[in-house]
């Protein structure tokens, strides 16, 4: 790569200037969302090749920015006539994966057999400690069903695999550990293996290195229940995926239970082979939704009950209101309050809580507004902001308007009538229709799905 870059430093500084221009032209948010991930690959024969880590980014950058990048390059270097965007597998392999977390170690929980491969289970992650609410009731019921079907005289595999998905910190790992705890306590002879996809990959690579893949395969293929957490981690990692696929099929064929978690639904998992995605969706796919106020309060109350320090109900309500991101942060907030109370030995009040948590609260306050959404969407589709409010019904403006309404429903706590009002006084049924229409299009139209995904990412950063 260095060779074909020729006068490498010069090319890099031209690239730096092109990037700086892109940043000013398209703004920080847009830049952060994808342009930041580009790297200069080569310049050869008047063609600049730019690498990005995923196909999604490639399509997006190629579709929306390649022309502009080309003319900026051309202004820097008259020889440049072409810009090509590539996906670099290696970059994808190395991209840091968010949300991979191992539970704290508790060696004694492991049966000797599975010790090598199964990750330790967190003793707090049991069904008893899991608070059920609307957002997680399906996932919870499915997890319970799987756990109960594995023990007792009438064992069965109710759905295979059970696929749990949802955002960070919403309880997926908790539910998987709870399944494992349940089975291990009721029938210690059952072989239950839980591990992160990252660890699965690590074990597999190690087996390859030590030419020990037979043992690796045997280990995995003789279990009763296999649970793999955060499977998005093996997206794009082809050999690991291949091995996983074979393991998966072998287990399903023998009617062994598989439980998978991921941050997206099977169909939305990028970098997964098609056959893998479709296979993952064969059983029950259960979505863990973002928390509601009621669930957050319920979780806080249950945690507070199990703790010695007392936190007034008012403070719990305050936290449930203000820390809306995920359960992990909510717990973090409560723990911080406990720690603070113990340190200063004074009673917890609303004021002291707000003070102790001011940074967390600020982060959770970064709420998207309807105005911002309208502005972004108008920019994105290159229509006038006024068209968000206008009565024009031409498709070219009506569709973007529907997209904006949809995003308002998804990303703000506003009601349908409130949203309607902000769109030139439209009726709430119009908003409802827009939301349905876009939901439909999202499922059937790839470009629409990507537009939405991108806008959402931009709005949320
Ligand atoms: P995920 O795997 O979805 O990222 P985790 O399972 O690690 O999330 O959950 C994050 C934290 O929140 C854990 O400490 C977990 O115990 C807690 N948690 C999440 N959902 C619930 C719930 N419904 N009831 C009790 N605790 C929960
Ligand atoms: Mg997890």
Short mmCIF file of C-alpha atoms and ligand atoms in Angstrom, two decimals:
data_model
loop_
_atom_site.label_atom_id
_atom_site.label_comp_id
_atom_site.label_asym_id
_atom_site.label_seq_id
_atom_site.Cartn_x
_atom_site.Cartn_y
_atom_site.Cartn_z
CA UNK A 1 0.00 0.00 0.00
CA UNK A 2 2.81 2.41 0.91
CA UNK A 3 4.44 1.74 -2.44
CA UNK A 4 1.48 2.42 -4.58
CA UNK A 5 0.83 5.56 -2.61
CA UNK A 6 4.08 6.80 -4.11
CA UNK A 7 4.76 10.14 -2.61
CA UNK A 8 2.90 8.89 0.40
CA UNK A 9 3.18 11.94 2.57
CA UNK A 10 1.93 14.22 -0.08
CA UNK A 11 -1.02 12.00 -0.80
CA UNK A 12 -1.81 11.81 2.89
CA UNK A 13 -1.75 15.54 3.28
CA UNK A 14 -3.98 16.00 0.26
CA UNK A 15 -6.29 13.48 1.84
CA UNK A 16 -6.22 15.35 5.12
CA UNK A 17 -7.30 18.51 3.32
CA UNK A 18 -10.05 16.73 1.46
CA UNK A 19 -11.34 15.37 4.74
CA UNK A 20 -11.21 18.76 6.36
CA UNK A 21 -13.27 20.17 3.50
CA UNK A 22 -15.79 17.36 3.76
CA UNK A 23 -16.13 18.05 7.42
CA UNK A 24 -16.88 21.72 6.91
CA UNK A 25 -19.23 21.06 4.05
CA UNK A 26 -21.25 18.30 5.62
CA UNK A 27 -20.98 19.14 9.28
CA UNK A 28 -19.59 17.34 12.28
CA UNK A 29 -22.45 14.93 12.80
CA UNK A 30 -22.41 13.62 9.26
CA UNK A 31 -18.66 13.48 9.33
CA UNK A 32 -18.60 11.49 12.54
CA UNK A 33 -21.24 9.07 11.33
CA UNK A 34 -19.30 7.76 8.39
CA UNK A 35 -16.73 9.97 6.73
CA UNK A 36 -14.50 9.55 9.74
CA UNK A 37 -14.22 5.84 9.02
CA UNK A 38 -12.66 6.30 5.61
CA UNK A 39 -8.99 5.75 5.06
CA UNK A 40 -6.86 6.36 2.02
CA UNK A 41 -5.96 3.09 0.37
CA UNK A 42 -4.09 3.88 -2.83
CA UNK A 43 -3.73 6.44 -5.58
CA UNK A 44 -2.90 4.90 -8.91
CA UNK A 45 -3.37 6.02 -12.47
CA UNK A 46 -5.60 8.86 -11.48
CA UNK A 47 -7.84 6.66 -9.35
CA UNK A 48 -8.11 7.26 -5.64
CA UNK A 49 -9.18 4.25 -3.64
CA UNK A 50 -10.71 4.85 -0.28
CA UNK A 51 -11.30 2.09 2.23
CA UNK A 52 -14.22 1.81 4.61
CA UNK A 53 -14.89 -0.98 7.09
CA UNK A 54 -18.38 -2.14 6.06
CA UNK A 55 -20.49 -2.67 2.98
CA UNK A 56 -23.12 -0.42 4.40
CA UNK A 57 -20.66 2.45 4.60
CA UNK A 58 -19.34 1.75 1.15
CA UNK A 59 -22.76 1.92 -0.42
CA UNK A 60 -23.61 5.00 1.46
CA UNK A 61 -20.41 6.91 0.80
CA UNK A 62 -20.36 5.81 -2.84
CA UNK A 63 -23.97 6.83 -3.32
CA UNK A 64 -23.82 10.17 -1.59
CA UNK A 65 -20.29 11.45 -1.39
CA UNK A 66 -18.09 9.91 -4.05
CA UNK A 67 -18.73 12.75 -6.50
CA UNK A 68 -17.92 15.41 -4.02
CA UNK A 69 -14.80 13.59 -2.87
CA UNK A 70 -13.68 13.30 -6.45
CA UNK A 71 -14.01 16.97 -7.19
CA UNK A 72 -12.27 17.91 -3.95
CA UNK A 73 -9.42 15.56 -4.82
CA UNK A 74 -9.27 16.88 -8.28
CA UNK A 75 -8.87 20.37 -6.92
CA UNK A 76 -5.97 19.11 -4.79
CA UNK A 77 -4.40 17.01 -7.48
CA UNK A 78 -5.33 17.51 -11.11
CA UNK A 79 -4.35 13.93 -12.00
CA UNK A 80 -7.18 12.47 -10.02
CA UNK A 81 -10.16 11.59 -12.20
CA UNK A 82 -11.80 8.78 -10.30
CA UNK A 83 -12.74 7.79 -6.79
CA UNK A 84 -13.50 4.26 -5.75
CA UNK A 85 -14.77 3.14 -2.36
CA UNK A 86 -13.68 -0.28 -1.14
CA UNK A 87 -14.58 -2.44 1.80
CA UNK A 88 -11.43 -3.63 3.45
CA UNK A 89 -12.03 -6.93 5.19
CA UNK A 90 -9.03 -6.56 7.42
CA UNK A 91 -10.28 -3.24 8.65
CA UNK A 92 -13.62 -4.86 9.35
CA UNK A 93 -11.89 -7.65 11.27
CA UNK A 94 -10.04 -5.21 13.40
CA UNK A 95 -12.84 -2.78 14.00
CA UNK A 96 -13.42 -2.59 17.72
CA UNK A 97 -16.60 -4.34 18.67
CA UNK A 98 -18.73 -2.57 21.21
CA UNK A 99 -20.55 -4.17 24.08
CA UNK A 100 -18.58 -7.33 24.49
CA UNK A 101 -18.36 -7.91 28.16
CA UNK A 102 -17.59 -10.96 30.19
CA UNK A 103 -19.28 -11.50 33.49
CA UNK A 104 -17.15 -11.39 36.63
CA UNK A 105 -15.40 -14.65 37.35
CA UNK A 106 -16.91 -17.21 39.64
CA UNK A 107 -14.94 -20.32 38.99
CA UNK A 108 -16.79 -22.48 41.43
CA UNK A 109 -19.88 -22.20 39.29
CA UNK A 110 -18.27 -24.17 36.51
CA UNK A 111 -18.47 -27.87 36.20
CA UNK A 112 -15.01 -29.28 35.56
CA UNK A 113 -15.92 -30.41 32.07
CA UNK A 114 -17.06 -27.18 30.63
CA UNK A 115 -14.66 -25.03 32.49
CA UNK A 116 -12.40 -24.55 29.54
CA UNK A 117 -14.97 -23.31 27.15
CA UNK A 118 -17.88 -21.87 29.07
CA UNK A 119 -17.52 -18.38 30.42
CA UNK A 120 -18.27 -17.84 34.12
CA UNK A 121 -21.81 -16.96 35.04
CA UNK A 122 -22.67 -13.85 36.99
CA UNK A 123 -24.37 -15.01 40.20
CA UNK A 124 -26.68 -11.99 40.13
CA UNK A 125 -28.07 -12.79 36.71
CA UNK A 126 -30.90 -15.12 37.68
CA UNK A 127 -34.58 -15.21 36.80
CA UNK A 128 -35.37 -14.20 40.36
CA UNK A 129 -33.45 -10.98 39.90
CA UNK A 130 -34.94 -10.17 36.55
CA UNK A 131 -37.73 -7.62 36.58
CA UNK A 132 -40.32 -8.28 33.91
CA UNK A 133 -42.13 -5.50 32.11
CA UNK A 134 -43.74 -4.87 28.75
CA UNK A 135 -40.47 -4.25 26.90
CA UNK A 136 -38.91 -7.58 27.87
CA UNK A 137 -41.85 -9.85 28.57
CA UNK A 138 -41.59 -11.88 25.40
CA UNK A 139 -37.85 -12.37 25.75
CA UNK A 140 -38.27 -13.29 29.38
CA UNK A 141 -41.09 -15.76 28.75
CA UNK A 142 -39.14 -17.39 25.95
CA UNK A 143 -36.01 -17.67 28.08
CA UNK A 144 -37.97 -19.21 30.93
CA UNK A 145 -39.61 -21.65 28.60
CA UNK A 146 -36.25 -22.75 27.21
CA UNK A 147 -34.81 -23.15 30.70
CA UNK A 148 -37.77 -25.12 32.00
CA UNK A 149 -37.93 -27.36 28.95
CA UNK A 150 -34.39 -28.52 29.64
CA UNK A 151 -35.08 -29.98 33.06
CA UNK A 152 -37.54 -32.50 34.42
CA UNK A 153 -38.99 -35.61 32.82
CA UNK A 154 -40.45 -34.10 29.66
CA UNK A 155 -37.51 -32.41 28.13
CA UNK A 156 -38.01 -30.67 24.85
CA UNK A 157 -36.67 -27.96 22.61
CA UNK A 158 -39.54 -25.51 22.21
CA UNK A 159 -37.88 -23.33 19.57
CA UNK A 160 -34.50 -23.49 18.04
CA UNK A 161 -32.68 -21.25 18.19
CA UNK A 162 -33.99 -18.75 20.65
CA UNK A 163 -32.67 -15.51 19.26
CA UNK A 164 -32.69 -12.54 21.65
CA UNK A 165 -31.88 -9.15 20.32
CA UNK A 166 -31.93 -5.53 21.39
CA UNK A 167 -29.81 -2.56 22.39
CA UNK A 168 -26.99 -2.47 24.90
CA UNK A 169 -27.71 -3.00 28.57
CA UNK A 170 -31.29 -4.22 28.22
CA UNK A 171 -30.86 -7.62 29.84
CA UNK A 172 -29.92 -10.08 27.08
CA UNK A 173 -26.87 -11.42 28.87
CA UNK A 174 -28.81 -11.48 32.12
CA UNK A 175 -31.46 -13.72 30.55
CA UNK A 176 -28.91 -16.08 29.05
CA UNK A 177 -27.13 -16.50 32.37
CA UNK A 178 -30.50 -17.02 34.02
CA UNK A 179 -31.22 -19.91 31.64
CA UNK A 180 -27.86 -21.45 32.48
CA UNK A 181 -28.35 -21.01 36.24
CA UNK A 182 -31.78 -22.53 36.10
CA UNK A 183 -30.60 -25.63 34.27
CA UNK A 184 -27.47 -26.02 36.34
CA UNK A 185 -29.32 -25.84 39.61
CA UNK A 186 -32.11 -28.19 38.58
CA UNK A 187 -30.04 -30.68 36.67
CA UNK A 188 -26.29 -30.28 37.16
CA UNK A 189 -25.61 -33.10 34.71
CA UNK A 190 -26.91 -31.17 31.73
CA UNK A 191 -24.07 -29.69 29.75
CA UNK A 192 -24.73 -26.02 29.31
CA UNK A 193 -22.22 -23.80 27.66
CA UNK A 194 -22.43 -20.05 27.66
CA UNK A 195 -19.88 -17.86 25.98
CA UNK A 196 -19.52 -14.67 24.05
CA UNK A 197 -19.10 -14.86 20.30
CA UNK A 198 -15.75 -13.19 20.84
CA UNK A 199 -14.62 -15.99 23.07
CA UNK A 200 -15.98 -18.55 20.65
CA UNK A 201 -13.85 -16.99 17.97
CA UNK A 202 -10.84 -16.88 20.21
CA UNK A 203 -11.18 -20.56 21.09
CA UNK A 204 -11.62 -21.46 17.50
CA UNK A 205 -8.58 -19.53 16.35
CA UNK A 206 -6.56 -21.10 19.11
CA UNK A 207 -7.70 -24.54 18.06
CA UNK A 208 -6.65 -23.78 14.52
CA UNK A 209 -3.27 -22.63 15.67
CA UNK A 210 -2.67 -25.74 17.75
CA UNK A 211 -4.16 -27.92 15.05
CA UNK A 212 -6.69 -29.09 17.54
CA UNK A 213 -9.92 -28.43 15.73
CA UNK A 214 -11.19 -31.96 16.26
CA UNK A 215 -11.25 -31.47 20.01
CA UNK A 216 -12.79 -28.06 19.53
CA UNK A 217 -15.59 -29.44 17.43
CA UNK A 218 -16.16 -32.36 19.77
CA UNK A 219 -16.41 -30.06 22.75
CA UNK A 220 -19.08 -27.93 21.21
CA UNK A 221 -20.98 -30.63 19.49
CA UNK A 222 -21.65 -32.67 22.58
CA UNK A 223 -23.44 -30.06 24.64
CA UNK A 224 -27.11 -29.99 25.60
CA UNK A 225 -27.46 -26.25 25.48
CA UNK A 226 -25.19 -23.84 23.66
CA UNK A 227 -25.54 -20.13 24.25
CA UNK A 228 -23.56 -17.60 22.27
CA UNK A 229 -23.77 -13.98 23.34
CA UNK A 230 -23.30 -10.93 21.11
CA UNK A 231 -23.13 -12.89 17.90
CA UNK A 232 -22.76 -9.68 15.88
CA UNK A 233 -19.14 -9.94 16.91
CA UNK A 234 -18.48 -12.60 14.31
CA UNK A 235 -20.05 -10.54 11.51
CA UNK A 236 -17.58 -10.31 8.69
CA UNK A 237 -15.27 -12.87 10.23
CA UNK A 238 -15.73 -15.53 7.67
CA UNK A 239 -13.88 -18.58 8.95
CA UNK A 240 -15.29 -18.19 12.43
CA UNK A 241 -18.73 -17.77 10.94
CA UNK A 242 -18.30 -20.88 8.88
CA UNK A 243 -17.32 -22.90 11.92
CA UNK A 244 -20.14 -21.45 13.92
CA UNK A 245 -22.55 -22.35 11.17
CA UNK A 246 -21.43 -25.98 11.17
CA UNK A 247 -21.57 -26.22 14.94
CA UNK A 248 -24.98 -24.65 14.86
CA UNK A 249 -26.31 -27.07 12.28
CA UNK A 250 -24.83 -30.08 13.98
CA UNK A 251 -26.52 -29.14 17.24
CA UNK A 252 -29.85 -28.33 15.67
CA UNK A 253 -29.79 -31.66 13.86
CA UNK A 254 -29.33 -33.42 17.19
CA UNK A 255 -32.14 -31.40 18.67
CA UNK A 256 -29.93 -29.59 21.15
CA UNK A 257 -31.02 -26.18 22.36
CA UNK A 258 -29.28 -23.09 21.05
CA UNK A 259 -29.68 -19.58 22.39
CA UNK A 260 -28.19 -16.61 20.61
CA UNK A 261 -28.09 -12.92 21.37
CA UNK A 262 -27.22 -9.99 19.15
CA UNK A 263 -27.67 -6.27 18.94
CA UNK A 264 -29.85 -6.60 15.83
CA UNK A 265 -32.42 -8.97 14.42
CA UNK A 266 -31.12 -11.79 12.22
CA UNK A 267 -32.20 -10.01 9.07
CA UNK A 268 -30.38 -6.84 10.06
CA UNK A 269 -27.08 -8.45 10.94
CA UNK A 270 -24.58 -6.99 8.54
CA UNK A 271 -21.64 -9.04 7.45
CA UNK A 272 -23.43 -12.30 8.15
CA UNK A 273 -23.80 -14.76 5.38
CA UNK A 274 -27.31 -15.03 4.04
CA UNK A 275 -27.68 -18.70 4.95
CA UNK A 276 -26.53 -17.93 8.49
CA UNK A 277 -28.99 -15.08 8.86
CA UNK A 278 -31.87 -17.12 7.63
CA UNK A 279 -30.94 -20.04 9.88
CA UNK A 280 -30.72 -17.75 12.90
CA UNK A 281 -34.27 -16.66 12.30
CA UNK A 282 -35.74 -20.16 12.18
CA UNK A 283 -36.73 -20.43 15.81
CA UNK A 284 -38.15 -17.75 18.01
CA UNK A 285 -36.84 -14.24 17.53
CA UNK A 286 -37.53 -12.10 20.60
CA UNK A 287 -36.86 -8.41 20.67
CA UNK A 288 -35.89 -6.75 23.97
CA UNK A 289 -37.28 -3.26 23.65
CA UNK A 290 -35.92 -0.11 25.23
CA UNK A 291 -37.09 0.32 28.81
CA UNK A 292 -40.20 2.20 29.85
CA UNK A 293 -40.50 4.38 32.91
CA UNK A 294 -42.47 1.65 34.72
CA UNK A 295 -39.85 -0.97 34.05
CA UNK A 296 -37.01 1.31 35.10
CA UNK A 297 -38.79 2.12 38.33
CA UNK A 298 -39.51 -1.55 38.94
CA UNK A 299 -35.86 -2.44 38.46
CA UNK A 300 -34.73 0.33 40.78
CA UNK A 301 -37.21 -0.72 43.43
CA UNK A 302 -36.09 -4.30 43.26
CA UNK A 303 -32.43 -3.31 43.53
CA UNK A 304 -33.16 -0.94 46.36
CA UNK A 305 -35.02 -3.65 48.28
CA UNK A 306 -32.01 -5.89 48.11
CA UNK A 307 -29.68 -3.30 49.46
CA UNK A 308 -28.99 -2.12 52.96
CA UNK A 309 -28.82 1.61 52.35
CA UNK A 310 -32.18 3.30 51.94
CA UNK A 311 -32.99 5.46 48.99
CA UNK A 312 -36.21 7.48 49.20
CA UNK A 313 -38.90 6.59 46.63
CA UNK A 314 -38.73 10.15 45.27
CA UNK A 315 -35.12 9.62 44.32
CA UNK A 316 -35.91 6.33 42.60
CA UNK A 317 -38.65 8.02 40.61
CA UNK A 318 -36.28 10.79 39.71
CA UNK A 319 -33.72 8.30 38.41
CA UNK A 320 -36.31 6.33 36.46
CA UNK A 321 -37.39 9.56 34.82
CA UNK A 322 -34.02 10.89 33.95
CA UNK A 323 -31.76 7.92 33.22
CA UNK A 324 -33.47 6.51 30.18
CA UNK A 325 -30.61 5.06 28.17
CA UNK A 326 -30.38 1.51 29.53
CA UNK A 327 -30.47 -0.62 32.63
CA UNK A 328 -26.73 -0.76 33.01
CA UNK A 329 -26.55 3.01 33.37
CA UNK A 330 -29.49 2.98 35.69
CA UNK A 331 -27.71 0.51 37.94
CA UNK A 332 -24.54 2.55 37.68
CA UNK A 333 -26.45 5.61 38.85
CA UNK A 334 -27.93 3.80 41.82
CA UNK A 335 -24.55 2.38 42.79
CA UNK A 336 -23.00 5.78 42.64
CA UNK A 337 -25.65 7.10 44.97
CA UNK A 338 -24.98 4.25 47.40
CA UNK A 339 -21.26 4.84 47.31
CA UNK A 340 -21.74 8.52 47.89
CA UNK A 341 -24.08 7.96 50.82
CA UNK A 342 -21.65 5.63 52.47
CA UNK A 343 -18.79 8.04 52.02
CA UNK A 344 -20.44 11.12 53.36
CA UNK A 345 -22.77 9.30 55.74
CA UNK A 346 -25.66 11.60 54.98
CA UNK A 347 -29.13 10.81 53.78
CA UNK A 348 -29.86 10.74 50.08
CA UNK A 349 -31.95 13.60 48.78
CA UNK A 350 -33.07 14.70 45.35
CA UNK A 351 -30.53 17.49 45.41
CA UNK A 352 -27.61 15.32 46.42
CA UNK A 353 -28.56 12.75 43.78
CA UNK A 354 -28.72 15.34 41.06
CA UNK A 355 -25.32 16.58 42.13
CA UNK A 356 -23.67 13.19 42.26
CA UNK A 357 -25.08 12.27 38.87
CA UNK A 358 -24.81 15.52 37.00
CA UNK A 359 -22.70 14.09 34.16
CA UNK A 360 -24.96 11.07 33.67
CA UNK A 361 -28.01 13.26 33.72
CA UNK A 362 -26.59 15.58 31.15
CA UNK A 363 -25.75 12.69 28.84
CA UNK A 364 -29.30 11.38 29.16
CA UNK A 365 -30.73 14.77 28.44
CA UNK A 366 -29.29 14.92 24.98
CA UNK A 367 -32.74 14.39 23.51
CA UNK A 368 -33.45 14.84 19.88
CA UNK A 369 -36.10 17.45 19.09
CA UNK A 370 -38.68 17.52 16.33
CA UNK A 371 -37.01 20.61 14.89
CA UNK A 372 -33.68 18.87 14.60
CA UNK A 373 -35.25 15.89 12.94
CA UNK A 374 -37.04 18.04 10.39
CA UNK A 375 -33.88 19.93 9.64
CA UNK A 376 -31.73 16.83 9.21
CA UNK A 377 -34.25 15.01 7.09
CA UNK A 378 -34.77 18.03 4.85
CA UNK A 379 -31.03 18.31 4.37
CA UNK A 380 -30.71 14.66 3.71
CA UNK A 381 -33.34 14.62 0.96
CA UNK A 382 -32.39 18.02 -0.25
CA UNK A 383 -35.79 19.61 0.18
CA UNK A 384 -36.69 22.90 1.83
CA UNK A 385 -37.29 22.90 5.55
CA UNK A 386 -40.55 24.70 4.83
CA UNK A 387 -41.77 21.62 3.01
CA UNK A 388 -41.95 19.83 6.33
CA UNK A 389 -44.87 22.12 7.16
CA UNK A 390 -46.26 22.78 3.72
CA UNK A 391 -49.34 21.22 2.18
CA UNK A 392 -47.48 20.03 -0.92
CA UNK A 393 -48.22 16.41 -1.63
CA UNK A 394 -45.71 15.63 -4.36
CA UNK A 395 -43.92 12.38 -3.58
CA UNK A 396 -40.55 14.15 -3.55
CA UNK A 397 -41.55 16.11 -0.47
CA UNK A 398 -44.27 13.91 0.98
CA UNK A 399 -42.01 10.90 1.47
CA UNK A 400 -39.26 12.79 3.31
CA UNK A 401 -41.94 14.36 5.45
CA UNK A 402 -43.21 10.90 6.35
CA UNK A 403 -39.69 9.82 7.18
CA UNK A 404 -39.36 12.78 9.51
CA UNK A 405 -42.67 11.97 11.20
CA UNK A 406 -41.58 8.41 11.64
CA UNK A 407 -38.30 9.45 13.22
CA UNK A 408 -40.11 11.87 15.54
CA UNK A 409 -42.24 9.01 16.76
CA UNK A 410 -39.21 6.79 17.25
CA UNK A 411 -36.76 9.22 18.74
CA UNK A 412 -38.80 11.67 20.77
CA UNK A 413 -41.35 11.15 23.52
CA UNK A 414 -43.89 13.31 21.65
CA UNK A 415 -47.41 12.07 21.01
CA UNK A 416 -48.93 11.68 17.55
CA UNK A 417 -51.08 14.84 17.85
CA UNK A 418 -48.07 16.82 19.03
CA UNK A 419 -46.04 15.61 16.08
CA UNK A 420 -48.90 16.39 13.70
CA UNK A 421 -49.05 19.93 14.99
CA UNK A 422 -45.36 20.46 14.31
CA UNK A 423 -45.85 19.34 10.72
CA UNK A 424 -48.05 22.21 9.66
CA UNK A 425 -50.98 21.24 11.84
CA UNK A 426 -51.61 17.80 10.41
CA UNK A 427 -53.98 15.36 12.01
CA UNK A 428 -52.66 12.58 14.23
CA UNK A 429 -54.04 9.98 11.83
CA UNK A 430 -51.77 11.40 9.13
CA UNK A 431 -48.81 10.86 11.41
CA UNK A 432 -49.96 7.37 12.20
CA UNK A 433 -50.30 6.60 8.53
CA UNK A 434 -46.79 7.95 7.91
CA UNK A 435 -45.33 5.81 10.66
CA UNK A 436 -46.97 2.69 9.25
CA UNK A 437 -45.98 3.50 5.70
CA UNK A 438 -42.33 4.02 6.60
CA UNK A 439 -42.27 0.90 8.73
CA UNK A 440 -43.54 -1.01 5.73
CA UNK A 441 -41.02 0.55 3.38
CA UNK A 442 -38.21 -0.08 5.80
CA UNK A 443 -38.92 -3.75 5.65
CA UNK A 444 -39.23 -3.94 1.88
CA UNK A 445 -36.90 -1.29 0.53
CA UNK A 446 -33.22 -1.46 1.26
CA UNK A 447 -32.47 2.12 0.39
CA UNK A 448 -35.17 3.28 2.76
CA UNK A 449 -33.85 1.04 5.51
CA UNK A 450 -30.39 2.49 5.10
CA UNK A 451 -31.63 6.06 4.96
CA UNK A 452 -33.45 5.57 8.22
CA UNK A 453 -30.53 3.86 9.87
CA UNK A 454 -28.19 6.61 8.84
CA UNK A 455 -30.47 9.45 9.86
CA UNK A 456 -31.04 7.81 13.18
CA UNK A 457 -27.34 7.46 13.81
CA UNK A 458 -26.73 11.05 12.88
CA UNK A 459 -29.49 12.30 15.09
CA UNK A 460 -28.43 10.25 18.04
CA UNK A 461 -24.80 11.36 18.16
P1 LIG B 1 -27.21 -6.69 27.52
O1 LIG B 1 -26.59 -8.05 27.52
O2 LIG B 1 -28.55 -6.65 26.86
O3 LIG B 1 -26.29 -5.63 27.01
P2 LIG B 1 -27.17 -7.08 30.37
O4 LIG B 1 -27.90 -8.36 30.46
O5 LIG B 1 -25.69 -7.12 30.57
O6 LIG B 1 -27.52 -6.30 29.03
O7 LIG B 1 -27.83 -6.07 31.42
C1 LIG B 1 -27.16 -4.93 31.90
C2 LIG B 1 -27.41 -4.79 33.37
O8 LIG B 1 -28.76 -4.46 33.60
C3 LIG B 1 -27.14 -6.07 34.14
O9 LIG B 1 -26.55 -5.76 35.37
C4 LIG B 1 -28.52 -6.66 34.34
O10 LIG B 1 -28.62 -7.41 35.52
C5 LIG B 1 -29.38 -5.43 34.43
N1 LIG B 1 -30.73 -5.66 33.89
C6 LIG B 1 -31.15 -5.54 32.62
N2 LIG B 1 -32.45 -5.78 32.50
C7 LIG B 1 -32.89 -6.09 33.74
C8 LIG B 1 -34.16 -6.45 34.29
N3 LIG B 1 -35.25 -6.54 33.52
N4 LIG B 1 -34.24 -6.68 35.63
C9 LIG B 1 -33.14 -6.58 36.40
N5 LIG B 1 -31.93 -6.24 35.96
C10 LIG B 1 -31.79 -5.99 34.65
MG1 LIG B 2 -24.69 -8.58 26.85
#
